[in-house]
Every structure is written in structure tokens, then in C-alpha cells.
Short mmCIF file of C-alpha atoms in Angstrom, two decimals:
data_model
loop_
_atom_site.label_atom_id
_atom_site.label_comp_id
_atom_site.label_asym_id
_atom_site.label_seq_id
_atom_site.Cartn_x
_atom_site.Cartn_y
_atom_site.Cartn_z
CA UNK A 1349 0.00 0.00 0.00
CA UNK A 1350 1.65 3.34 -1.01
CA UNK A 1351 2.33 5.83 1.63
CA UNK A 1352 -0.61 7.90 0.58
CA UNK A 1353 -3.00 5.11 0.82
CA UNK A 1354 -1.91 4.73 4.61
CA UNK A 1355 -2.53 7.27 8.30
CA UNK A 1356 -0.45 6.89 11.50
CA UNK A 1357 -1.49 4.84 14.15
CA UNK A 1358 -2.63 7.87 16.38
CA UNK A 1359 -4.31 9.14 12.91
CA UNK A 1360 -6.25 6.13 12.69
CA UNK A 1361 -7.32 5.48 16.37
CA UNK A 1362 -9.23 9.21 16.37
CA UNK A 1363 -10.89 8.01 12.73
CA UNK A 1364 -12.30 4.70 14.81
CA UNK A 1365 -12.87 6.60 18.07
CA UNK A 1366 -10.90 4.50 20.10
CA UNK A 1367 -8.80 5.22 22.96
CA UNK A 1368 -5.02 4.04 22.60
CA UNK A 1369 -5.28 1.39 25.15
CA UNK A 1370 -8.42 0.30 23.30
CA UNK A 1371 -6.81 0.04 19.55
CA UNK A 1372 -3.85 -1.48 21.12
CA UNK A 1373 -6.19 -4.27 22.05
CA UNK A 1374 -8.27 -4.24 18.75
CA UNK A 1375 -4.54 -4.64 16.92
CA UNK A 1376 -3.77 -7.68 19.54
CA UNK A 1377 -7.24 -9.18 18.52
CA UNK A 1378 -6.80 -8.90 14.95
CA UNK A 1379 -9.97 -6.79 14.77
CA UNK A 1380 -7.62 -3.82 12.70
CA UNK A 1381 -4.55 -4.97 10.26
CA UNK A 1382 -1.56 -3.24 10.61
CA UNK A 1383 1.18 -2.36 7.76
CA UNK A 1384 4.52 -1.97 8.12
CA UNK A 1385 6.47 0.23 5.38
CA UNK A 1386 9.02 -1.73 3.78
CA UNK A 1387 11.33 0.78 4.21
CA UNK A 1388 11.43 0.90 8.26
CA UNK A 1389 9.48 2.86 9.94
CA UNK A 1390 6.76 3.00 12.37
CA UNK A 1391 3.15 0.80 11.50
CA UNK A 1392 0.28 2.54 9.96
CA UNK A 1393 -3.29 1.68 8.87
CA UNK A 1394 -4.57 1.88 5.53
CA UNK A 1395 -7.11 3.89 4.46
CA UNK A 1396 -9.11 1.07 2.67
CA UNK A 1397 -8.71 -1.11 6.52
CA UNK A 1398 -10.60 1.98 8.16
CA UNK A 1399 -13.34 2.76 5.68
CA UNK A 1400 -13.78 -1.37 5.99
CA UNK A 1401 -14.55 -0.32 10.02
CA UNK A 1402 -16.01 2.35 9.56
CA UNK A 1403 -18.89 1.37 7.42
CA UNK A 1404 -19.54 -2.21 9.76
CA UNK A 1405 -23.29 -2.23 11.68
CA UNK A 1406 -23.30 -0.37 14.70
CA UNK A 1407 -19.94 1.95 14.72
CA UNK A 1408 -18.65 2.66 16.52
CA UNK A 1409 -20.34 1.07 19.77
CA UNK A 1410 -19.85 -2.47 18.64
CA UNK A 1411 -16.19 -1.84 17.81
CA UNK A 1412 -15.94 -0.51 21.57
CA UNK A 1413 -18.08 -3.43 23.27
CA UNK A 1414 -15.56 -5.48 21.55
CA UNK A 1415 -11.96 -4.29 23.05
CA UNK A 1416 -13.98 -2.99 26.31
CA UNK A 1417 -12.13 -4.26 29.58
CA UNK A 1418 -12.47 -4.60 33.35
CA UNK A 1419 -10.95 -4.60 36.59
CA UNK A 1420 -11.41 -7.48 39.04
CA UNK A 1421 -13.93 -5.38 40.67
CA UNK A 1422 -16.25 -4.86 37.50
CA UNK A 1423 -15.46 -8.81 36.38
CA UNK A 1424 -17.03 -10.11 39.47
CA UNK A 1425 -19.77 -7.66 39.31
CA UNK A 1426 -20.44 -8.78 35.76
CA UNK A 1427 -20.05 -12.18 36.81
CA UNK A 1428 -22.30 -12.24 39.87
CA UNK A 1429 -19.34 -13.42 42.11
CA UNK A 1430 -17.42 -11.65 44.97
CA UNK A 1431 -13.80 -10.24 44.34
CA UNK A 1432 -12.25 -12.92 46.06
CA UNK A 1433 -13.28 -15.56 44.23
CA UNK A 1434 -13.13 -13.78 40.74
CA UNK A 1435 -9.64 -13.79 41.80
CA UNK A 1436 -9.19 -16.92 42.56
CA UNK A 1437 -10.55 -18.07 38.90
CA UNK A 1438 -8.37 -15.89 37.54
CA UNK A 1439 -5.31 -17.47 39.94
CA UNK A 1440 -6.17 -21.03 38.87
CA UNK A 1441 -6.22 -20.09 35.02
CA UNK A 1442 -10.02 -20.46 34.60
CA UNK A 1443 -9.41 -16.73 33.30
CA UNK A 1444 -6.92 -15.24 31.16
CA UNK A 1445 -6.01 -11.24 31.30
CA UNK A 1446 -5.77 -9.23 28.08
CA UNK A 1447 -3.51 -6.26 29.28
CA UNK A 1448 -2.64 -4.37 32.09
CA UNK A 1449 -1.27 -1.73 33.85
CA UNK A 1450 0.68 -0.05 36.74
CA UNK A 1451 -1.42 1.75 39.88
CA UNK A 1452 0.58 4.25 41.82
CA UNK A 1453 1.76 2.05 43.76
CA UNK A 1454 3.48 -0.02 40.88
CA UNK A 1455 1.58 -2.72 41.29
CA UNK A 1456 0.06 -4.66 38.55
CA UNK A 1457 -3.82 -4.62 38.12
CA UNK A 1458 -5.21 -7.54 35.45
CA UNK A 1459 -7.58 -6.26 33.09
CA UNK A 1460 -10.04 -8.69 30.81
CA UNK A 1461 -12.04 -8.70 28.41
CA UNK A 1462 -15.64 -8.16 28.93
CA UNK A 1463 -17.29 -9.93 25.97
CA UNK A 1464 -15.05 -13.24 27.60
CA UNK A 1465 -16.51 -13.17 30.83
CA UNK A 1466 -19.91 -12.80 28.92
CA UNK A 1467 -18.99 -16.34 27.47
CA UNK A 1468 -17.19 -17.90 30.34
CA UNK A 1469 -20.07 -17.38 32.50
CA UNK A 1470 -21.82 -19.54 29.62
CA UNK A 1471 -19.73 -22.25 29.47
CA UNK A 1472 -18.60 -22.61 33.00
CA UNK A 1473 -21.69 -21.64 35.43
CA UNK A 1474 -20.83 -24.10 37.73
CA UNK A 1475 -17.68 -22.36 39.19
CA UNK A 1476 -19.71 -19.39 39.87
CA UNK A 1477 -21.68 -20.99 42.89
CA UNK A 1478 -21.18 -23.50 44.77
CA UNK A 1479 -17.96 -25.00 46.49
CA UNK A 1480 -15.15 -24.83 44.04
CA UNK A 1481 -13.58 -28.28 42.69
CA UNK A 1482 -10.98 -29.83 44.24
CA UNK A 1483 -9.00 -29.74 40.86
CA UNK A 1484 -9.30 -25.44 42.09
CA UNK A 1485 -8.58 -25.72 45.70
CA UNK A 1486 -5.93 -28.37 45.14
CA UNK A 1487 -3.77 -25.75 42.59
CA UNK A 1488 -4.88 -22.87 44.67
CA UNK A 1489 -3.39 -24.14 47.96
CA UNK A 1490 0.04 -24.62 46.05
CA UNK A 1491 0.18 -21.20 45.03
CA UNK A 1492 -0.60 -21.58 41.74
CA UNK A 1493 -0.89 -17.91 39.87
CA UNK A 1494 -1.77 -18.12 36.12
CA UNK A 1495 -2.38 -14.96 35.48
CA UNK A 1496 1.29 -13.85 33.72
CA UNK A 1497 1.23 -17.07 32.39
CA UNK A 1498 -1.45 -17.11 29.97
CA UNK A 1499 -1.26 -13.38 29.28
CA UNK A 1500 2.11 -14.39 28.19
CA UNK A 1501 1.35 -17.16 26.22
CA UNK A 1502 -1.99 -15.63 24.48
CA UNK A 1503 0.33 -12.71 23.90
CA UNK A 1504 3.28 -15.17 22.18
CA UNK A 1505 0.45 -16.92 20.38
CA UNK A 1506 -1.23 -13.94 18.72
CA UNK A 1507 2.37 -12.03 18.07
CA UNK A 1508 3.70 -15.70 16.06
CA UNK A 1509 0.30 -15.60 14.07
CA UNK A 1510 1.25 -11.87 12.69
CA UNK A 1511 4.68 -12.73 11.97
CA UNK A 1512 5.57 -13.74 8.46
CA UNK A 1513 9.52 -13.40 8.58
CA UNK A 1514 11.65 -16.43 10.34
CA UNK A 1515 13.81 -14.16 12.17
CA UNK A 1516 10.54 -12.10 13.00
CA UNK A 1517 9.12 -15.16 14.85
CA UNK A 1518 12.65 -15.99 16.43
CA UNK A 1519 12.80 -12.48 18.14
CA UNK A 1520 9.20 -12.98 19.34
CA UNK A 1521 10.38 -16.21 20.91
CA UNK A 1522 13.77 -14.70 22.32
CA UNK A 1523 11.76 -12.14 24.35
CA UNK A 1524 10.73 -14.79 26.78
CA UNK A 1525 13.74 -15.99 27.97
CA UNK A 1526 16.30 -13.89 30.31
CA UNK A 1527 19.42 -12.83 28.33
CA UNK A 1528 22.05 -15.60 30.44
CA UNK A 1529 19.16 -18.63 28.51
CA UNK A 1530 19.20 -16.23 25.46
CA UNK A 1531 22.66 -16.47 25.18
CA UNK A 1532 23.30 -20.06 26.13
CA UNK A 1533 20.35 -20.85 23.03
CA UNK A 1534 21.56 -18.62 20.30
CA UNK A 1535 25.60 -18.40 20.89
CA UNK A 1536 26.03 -15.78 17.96
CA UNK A 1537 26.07 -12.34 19.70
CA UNK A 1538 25.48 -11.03 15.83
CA UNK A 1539 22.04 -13.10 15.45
CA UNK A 1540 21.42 -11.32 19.28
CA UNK A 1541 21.73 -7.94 17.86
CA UNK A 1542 20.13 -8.72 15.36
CA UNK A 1543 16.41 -10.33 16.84
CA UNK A 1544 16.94 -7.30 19.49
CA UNK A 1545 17.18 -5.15 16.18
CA UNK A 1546 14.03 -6.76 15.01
CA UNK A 1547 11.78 -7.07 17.87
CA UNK A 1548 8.30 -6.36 17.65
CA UNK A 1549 6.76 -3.45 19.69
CA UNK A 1550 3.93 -1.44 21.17
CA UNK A 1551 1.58 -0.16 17.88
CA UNK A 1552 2.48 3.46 19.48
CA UNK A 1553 6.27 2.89 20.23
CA UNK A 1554 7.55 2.99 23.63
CA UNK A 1555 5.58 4.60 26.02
CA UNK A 1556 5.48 5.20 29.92
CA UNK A 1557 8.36 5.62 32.20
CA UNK A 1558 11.09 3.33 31.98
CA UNK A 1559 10.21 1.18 34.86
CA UNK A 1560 7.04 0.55 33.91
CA UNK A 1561 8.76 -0.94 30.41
CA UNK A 1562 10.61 -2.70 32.68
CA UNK A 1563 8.01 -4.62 34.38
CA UNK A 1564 6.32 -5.44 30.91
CA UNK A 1565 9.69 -6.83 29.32
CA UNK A 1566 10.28 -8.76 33.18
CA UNK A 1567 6.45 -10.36 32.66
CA UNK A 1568 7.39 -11.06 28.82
CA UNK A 1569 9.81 -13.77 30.37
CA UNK A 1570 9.25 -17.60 31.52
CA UNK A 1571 9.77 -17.35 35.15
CA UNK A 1572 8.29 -21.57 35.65
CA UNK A 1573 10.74 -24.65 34.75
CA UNK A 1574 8.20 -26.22 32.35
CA UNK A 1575 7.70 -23.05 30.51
CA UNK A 1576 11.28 -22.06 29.68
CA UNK A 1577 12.04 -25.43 28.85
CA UNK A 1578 9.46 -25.25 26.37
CA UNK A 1579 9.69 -21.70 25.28
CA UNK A 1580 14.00 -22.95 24.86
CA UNK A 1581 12.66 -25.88 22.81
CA UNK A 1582 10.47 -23.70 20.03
CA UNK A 1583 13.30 -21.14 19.64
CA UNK A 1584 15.56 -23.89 19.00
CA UNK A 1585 13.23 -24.80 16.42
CA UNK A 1586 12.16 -21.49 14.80
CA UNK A 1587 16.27 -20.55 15.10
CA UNK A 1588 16.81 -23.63 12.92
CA UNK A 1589 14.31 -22.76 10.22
CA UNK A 1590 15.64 -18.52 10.28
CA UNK A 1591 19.12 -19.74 9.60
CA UNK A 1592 17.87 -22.26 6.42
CA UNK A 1593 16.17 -19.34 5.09
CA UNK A 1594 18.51 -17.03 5.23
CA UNK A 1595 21.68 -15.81 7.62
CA UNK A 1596 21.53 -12.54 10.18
CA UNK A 1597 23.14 -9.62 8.68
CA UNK A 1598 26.82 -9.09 9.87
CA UNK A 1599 28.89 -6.11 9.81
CA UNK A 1600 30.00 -5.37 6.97
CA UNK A 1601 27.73 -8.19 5.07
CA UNK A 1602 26.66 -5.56 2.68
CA UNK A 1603 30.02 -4.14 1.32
CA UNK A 1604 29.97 -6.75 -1.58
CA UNK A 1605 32.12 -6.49 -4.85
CA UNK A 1606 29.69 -6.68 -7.84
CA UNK A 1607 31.22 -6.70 -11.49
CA UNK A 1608 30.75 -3.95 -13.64
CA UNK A 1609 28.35 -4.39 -16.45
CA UNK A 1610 29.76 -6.12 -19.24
CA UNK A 1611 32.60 -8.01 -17.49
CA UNK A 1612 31.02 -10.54 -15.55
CA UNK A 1613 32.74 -13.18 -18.49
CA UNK A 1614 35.92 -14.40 -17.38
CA UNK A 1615 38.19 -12.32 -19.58
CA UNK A 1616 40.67 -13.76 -22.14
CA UNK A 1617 44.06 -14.28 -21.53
CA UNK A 1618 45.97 -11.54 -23.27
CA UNK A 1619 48.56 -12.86 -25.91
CA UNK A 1620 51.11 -9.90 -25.04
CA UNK A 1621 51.87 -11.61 -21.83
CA UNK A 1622 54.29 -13.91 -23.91
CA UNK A 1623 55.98 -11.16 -25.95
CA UNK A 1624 59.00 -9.22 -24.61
CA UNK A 1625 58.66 -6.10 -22.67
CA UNK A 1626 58.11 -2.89 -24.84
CA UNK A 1627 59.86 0.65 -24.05
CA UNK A 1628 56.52 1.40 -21.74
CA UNK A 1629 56.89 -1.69 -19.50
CA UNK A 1630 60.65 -1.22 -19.72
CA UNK A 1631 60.46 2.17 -18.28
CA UNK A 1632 58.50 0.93 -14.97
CA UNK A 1633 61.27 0.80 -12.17
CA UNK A 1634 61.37 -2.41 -9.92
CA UNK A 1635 60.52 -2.00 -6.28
CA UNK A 1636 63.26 -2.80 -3.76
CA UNK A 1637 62.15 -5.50 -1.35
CA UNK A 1638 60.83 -4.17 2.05
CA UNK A 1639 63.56 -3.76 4.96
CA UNK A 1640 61.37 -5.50 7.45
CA UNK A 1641 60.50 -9.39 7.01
CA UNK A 1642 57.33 -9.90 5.65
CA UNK A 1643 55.74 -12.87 8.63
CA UNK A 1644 55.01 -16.32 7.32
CA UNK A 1645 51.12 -17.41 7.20
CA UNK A 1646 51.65 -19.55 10.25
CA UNK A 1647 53.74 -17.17 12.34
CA UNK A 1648 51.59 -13.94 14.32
CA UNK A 1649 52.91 -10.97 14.55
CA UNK A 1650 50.31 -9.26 17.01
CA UNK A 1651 49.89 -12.13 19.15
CA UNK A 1652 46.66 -12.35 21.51
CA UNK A 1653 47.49 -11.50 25.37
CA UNK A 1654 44.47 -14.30 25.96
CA UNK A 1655 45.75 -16.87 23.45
CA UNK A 1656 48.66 -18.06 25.49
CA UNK A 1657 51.78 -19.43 23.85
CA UNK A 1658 52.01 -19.99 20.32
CA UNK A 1659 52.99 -23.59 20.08
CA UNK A 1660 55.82 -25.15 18.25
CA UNK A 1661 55.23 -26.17 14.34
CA UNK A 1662 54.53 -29.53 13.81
CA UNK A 1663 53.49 -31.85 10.90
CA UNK A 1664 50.31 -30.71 8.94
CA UNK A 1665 47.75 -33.67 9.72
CA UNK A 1666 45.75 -34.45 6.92
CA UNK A 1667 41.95 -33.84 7.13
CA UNK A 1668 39.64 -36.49 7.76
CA UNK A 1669 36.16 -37.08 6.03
CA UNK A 1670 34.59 -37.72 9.65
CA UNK A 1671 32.70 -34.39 10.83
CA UNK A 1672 32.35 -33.40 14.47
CA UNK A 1673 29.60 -34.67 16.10
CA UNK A 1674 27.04 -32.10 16.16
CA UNK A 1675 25.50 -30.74 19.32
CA UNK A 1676 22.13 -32.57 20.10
CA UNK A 1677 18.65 -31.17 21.44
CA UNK A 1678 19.36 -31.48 24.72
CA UNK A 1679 22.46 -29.91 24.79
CA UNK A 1680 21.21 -26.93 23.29
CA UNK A 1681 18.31 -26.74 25.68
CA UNK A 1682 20.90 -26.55 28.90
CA UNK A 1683 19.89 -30.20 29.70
CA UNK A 1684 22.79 -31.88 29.20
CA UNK A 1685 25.42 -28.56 28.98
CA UNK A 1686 27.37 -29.59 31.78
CA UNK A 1687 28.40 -32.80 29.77
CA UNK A 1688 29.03 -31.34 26.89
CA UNK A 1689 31.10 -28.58 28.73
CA UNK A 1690 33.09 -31.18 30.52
CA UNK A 1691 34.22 -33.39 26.79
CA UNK A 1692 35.25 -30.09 25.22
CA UNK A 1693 37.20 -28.86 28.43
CA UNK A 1694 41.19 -29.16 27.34
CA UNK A 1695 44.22 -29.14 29.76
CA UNK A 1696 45.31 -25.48 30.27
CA UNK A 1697 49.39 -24.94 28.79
CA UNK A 1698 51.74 -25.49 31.07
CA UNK A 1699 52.29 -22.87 33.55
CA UNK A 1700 48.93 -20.96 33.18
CA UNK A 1701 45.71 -21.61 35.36
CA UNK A 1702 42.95 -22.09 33.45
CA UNK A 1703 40.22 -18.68 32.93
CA UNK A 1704 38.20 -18.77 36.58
CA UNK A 1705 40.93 -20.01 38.75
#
């Protein structure tokens, strides 16, 4: 869609008469499509995608009953249910948050949607009254708390449906692990830069203070052992199918030598190379050779300070046809690191303690 054709974000939420938090939401749900310039840049919306809103039954209320949320105190109003025990739905995972924010106090109040109360009170009447399950009480008295959980994963879930790019998908993945599993998963600090390069954000860019950023990239991460050890296994898995596709940029990946038109044939040998030297090549003075030694390809000249002592030439070993063995699932996933650590770990040189010691 050309640039004309397209409004900002903040353009576009004042055409649907929605607040930001509201078209945030919308966005999330896939109610309005996005498009991103090719170029860079922030998202916009297309004119065609709001005269297709615009001109639904029932602007722009139904729109607005659709991304409208509440507070615990509203939900359990709507519900017909105390506070307490909206909370404790919400707690066991019988309810999943859409968004929320920061109170004064930094603390984080849920909100959800109301249209999925509407149907949860539907489907599951019978946790409404009544003594709850045991299934409930049993998770509740081990301190379950679902609620960052599956605002995470509904989050992951809705961002990896959007994403058409590999390395789009991988970044959406590498946001939920801390950067010490980040790093141990993807090794290649230039594929790091890179997904932190690409990461998706807020439809409005960063907004807030900085803490409150903080909190939302802290509750972006797996903080439960079956989690990360499935969010580690999919980015192991969408990191496999990025590289097949294509490589990360590197620096200096785009300063490429392309021939000039007309000589990309391998050009003839010239038949003057035989023939004596005319008066023109004659005239060309020879160099003297340099005063200082030009190093051999094995020697260095600037050694390391961390590469210890250069050993001692010795035979050249022909190459084998047998590849090292590559490193396995588990390994990659932290399972079985230590191992792996421990077969690749060689004796330090001779009078130097190994790094750590």
C-alpha cells in the first residue's frame, strides 16, 4: 500500500474513536490490520482497513463493546461473584487477562475482556456458585498464579500468528527468555543484535516511564521450569528454520564487490603476456624488497594476550572425512550442557591456570 493510501497509528485510532489502550487491544485481537512500510518505519493503517470499520453495523459502539475491559472489581460484578473468588478463577487459570497496567503504587492490576466473561459465564456456570472443585482448591493451595502465564502465552500466540519473517518469529520467541538462557540458546552475539534489532513493539512505540517498560519486558519472560524449557525448545526450532532461510546480517555483510556491467565473463588471456617487454613496461622501475621481514602465514605478529603461547610447528595432519559430532537437542536446551562442557574442556598450557581459577 503506497504511503498515501496509509494514516499513523494515532491518525487512525481518532478516525475509529478509540482510545489508545483500546486500539492497542483491537490490533492484539486482529480486529484492525496493521502495515509496516518496507522501508522501516513505524506501522500505519490503511485507508481502505478503516473505511472497511467504519462502514460495519453499529460503529462505533460495537467496535468498543468489543476491546472494552475490566478490573477485578467490574469482572465479578459482571459475573455475579465476589472479588475474592473472581480472583481466585483468575489465579487457577479459569481466566486469562488481556492487558494491564501499573497503579501508583506499581503494582500490577489484570484487566479482561468483557465480551469473555460474557462467554465464560456460559460455558462454565458451575464455578460461579457452589464449592469450588478440588481440581481449584488443590492448585490454589500450592500457590498456583496463572495470570502472567497465559497473558504471556496468548500474547506469544497472537504475536507468532502476525509474523511472516523467520527471524521475526525468532525475536518474538527470544523475548521470553532472560538474556544468560538467550545467550546459552543462540551463541552468535550477531544473530542477538540482530532479533533485538528486530523485535516487535507497542503499535504506538515505547511509552510510559522506563520502569514501567521494565516490568512489561520482566512479565514477557518464563519465570516456571516447564515453561522455559518449552519456550527454549520452540526457539531452538524457529532458530533452525531462520538460519535455512537465510543468515543474520553481519557487519559489513553488505560491502559486496559486484562486477561492472559487461565483465562478468571471465576475460581472455591476453597474448602480449608472452611477448617481450616494450619501451613502456621497460620504463617501470622495480621495487626494492621491504627492509622489514614480511611474517610467514603460520607465524603472528600481534599475538593475543588471551591466546597463550604460540605452540611449536609440527606436521600438517591431513583432514579427515569424519565431521564433528554435532550438538544434540538437549544440549542446546541446557539439559545436558554440563556434559558437553566437561568433553570439550582441554588441559590449560603449562604454567597458566585455566580462565576462573
Amino acid at each position: 500500500m503506497p504511503a498515501a493510501g496509509a494514516v499513523a497509528v494515532g491518525a487512525a485510532a481518532q478516525e475509529l474513536r478509540l482510545k489508545r489502550g483500546e486500539f492497542a487491544i483491537a490490533v492484539h485481537l486482529g480486529l484492525i490490520r496493521l502495515t509496516v512500510p518496507r522501508d522501516g518505519g513505524r506501522p500505519r493503517v490503511g485507508c481502505v482497513e478503516i473505511e472497511r470499520l467504519r462502514s460495519q453495523a453499529g460503529f462505533p459502539e460495537e467496535l468498543r463493546e468489543r476491546v472494552r475491559t475490566v478490573g477485578t472489581a467490574k469482572g465479578a460484578q459482571q459475573l455475579g461473584i465476589s472479588p475474592d473468588r473472581f480472583t481466585k478463577l483468575a489465579r487457577a487459570g479459569c481466566l486469562t487477562p488481556i492487558t494491564f497496567y501499573q497503579n501508583r503504587y506499581r503494582a500490577i492490576v489484570w484487566l479482561y475482556l468483557a465480551d469473555e466473561l460474557t462467554g465464560f459465564a456460559a460455558r462454565e456456570s458451575q464455578l460461579l456458585t457452589g464449592r469450588s472443585p478440588a481440581w481449584l482448591r488443590d492448585r490454589l493451595e500450592r500457590g498456583a498464579d496463572c495470570r502472567a502465564v497465559n497473558w504471556r502465552s496468548r500474547r506469544v500466540e497472537r504475536l507468532l500468528s502476525l509474523m511472516e519473517d523467520p527471524w521475526a518469529r525468532v525475536a518474538v520467541l527470544a523475548d521470553t527468555l532472560d538474556p544468560v538462557q538467550l545467550a546459552e540458546v543462540v551463541d552468535d552475539p550477531y544473530e542477538r543484535a540482530y532479533l533485538a534489532r528486530i523485535r516487535p513493539g507497542p503499535a504506538f512505540g515505547p511509552a510510559g516511564p522506563t520502569w514501567a517498560r521494565e516490568t512489561t519486558a520482566h512479565l514477557m519472560q518464563a519465570d516456571e521450569p516447564d515453561e522455559m524449557l518449552w519456550r527454549r525448545v520452540s526457539l531452538i526450532t524457529e532458530l533452525d528454520n531462520a538460519r535455512e532461510v537465510r543468515q543474520a546480517p553481519r557487519p559489513g555483510a553488505d560491502r559486496r564487490t559486484f562486477p561492472y556491467p559487461g565483465t562478468e565473463r571471465e576475460p581472455k588471456p591476453d597474448s602480449r603476456a608472452d611477448t617481450e617487454p616494450g619501451p613502456a613496461s621497460a620504463a617501470v622501475p622495480t621495487l626494492p624488497p621491504a627492509a622489514s621481514p614480511i611474517p610467514s602465514p603460520g607465524s603472528n605478529p600481534c599475538p593475543s594476550p588471551m591466546s597463550g603461547p604460540v605452540p611449536a610447528p609440527g606436521p600438517v595432519q591431513a583432514s579427515t572425512d569424519t565431521a564433528e559430532p554435532a550438538v544434540g537437542l538437549l544440549a542446546r536446551i541446557g539439559l545436558r550442557r554440563r556434559t558437553v562442557r566437561a568433553a570439550n574442556r582441554r588441559p590449560s598450557p603449562p604454567g597458566r591456570a585455566p580462565f576462573g581459577g
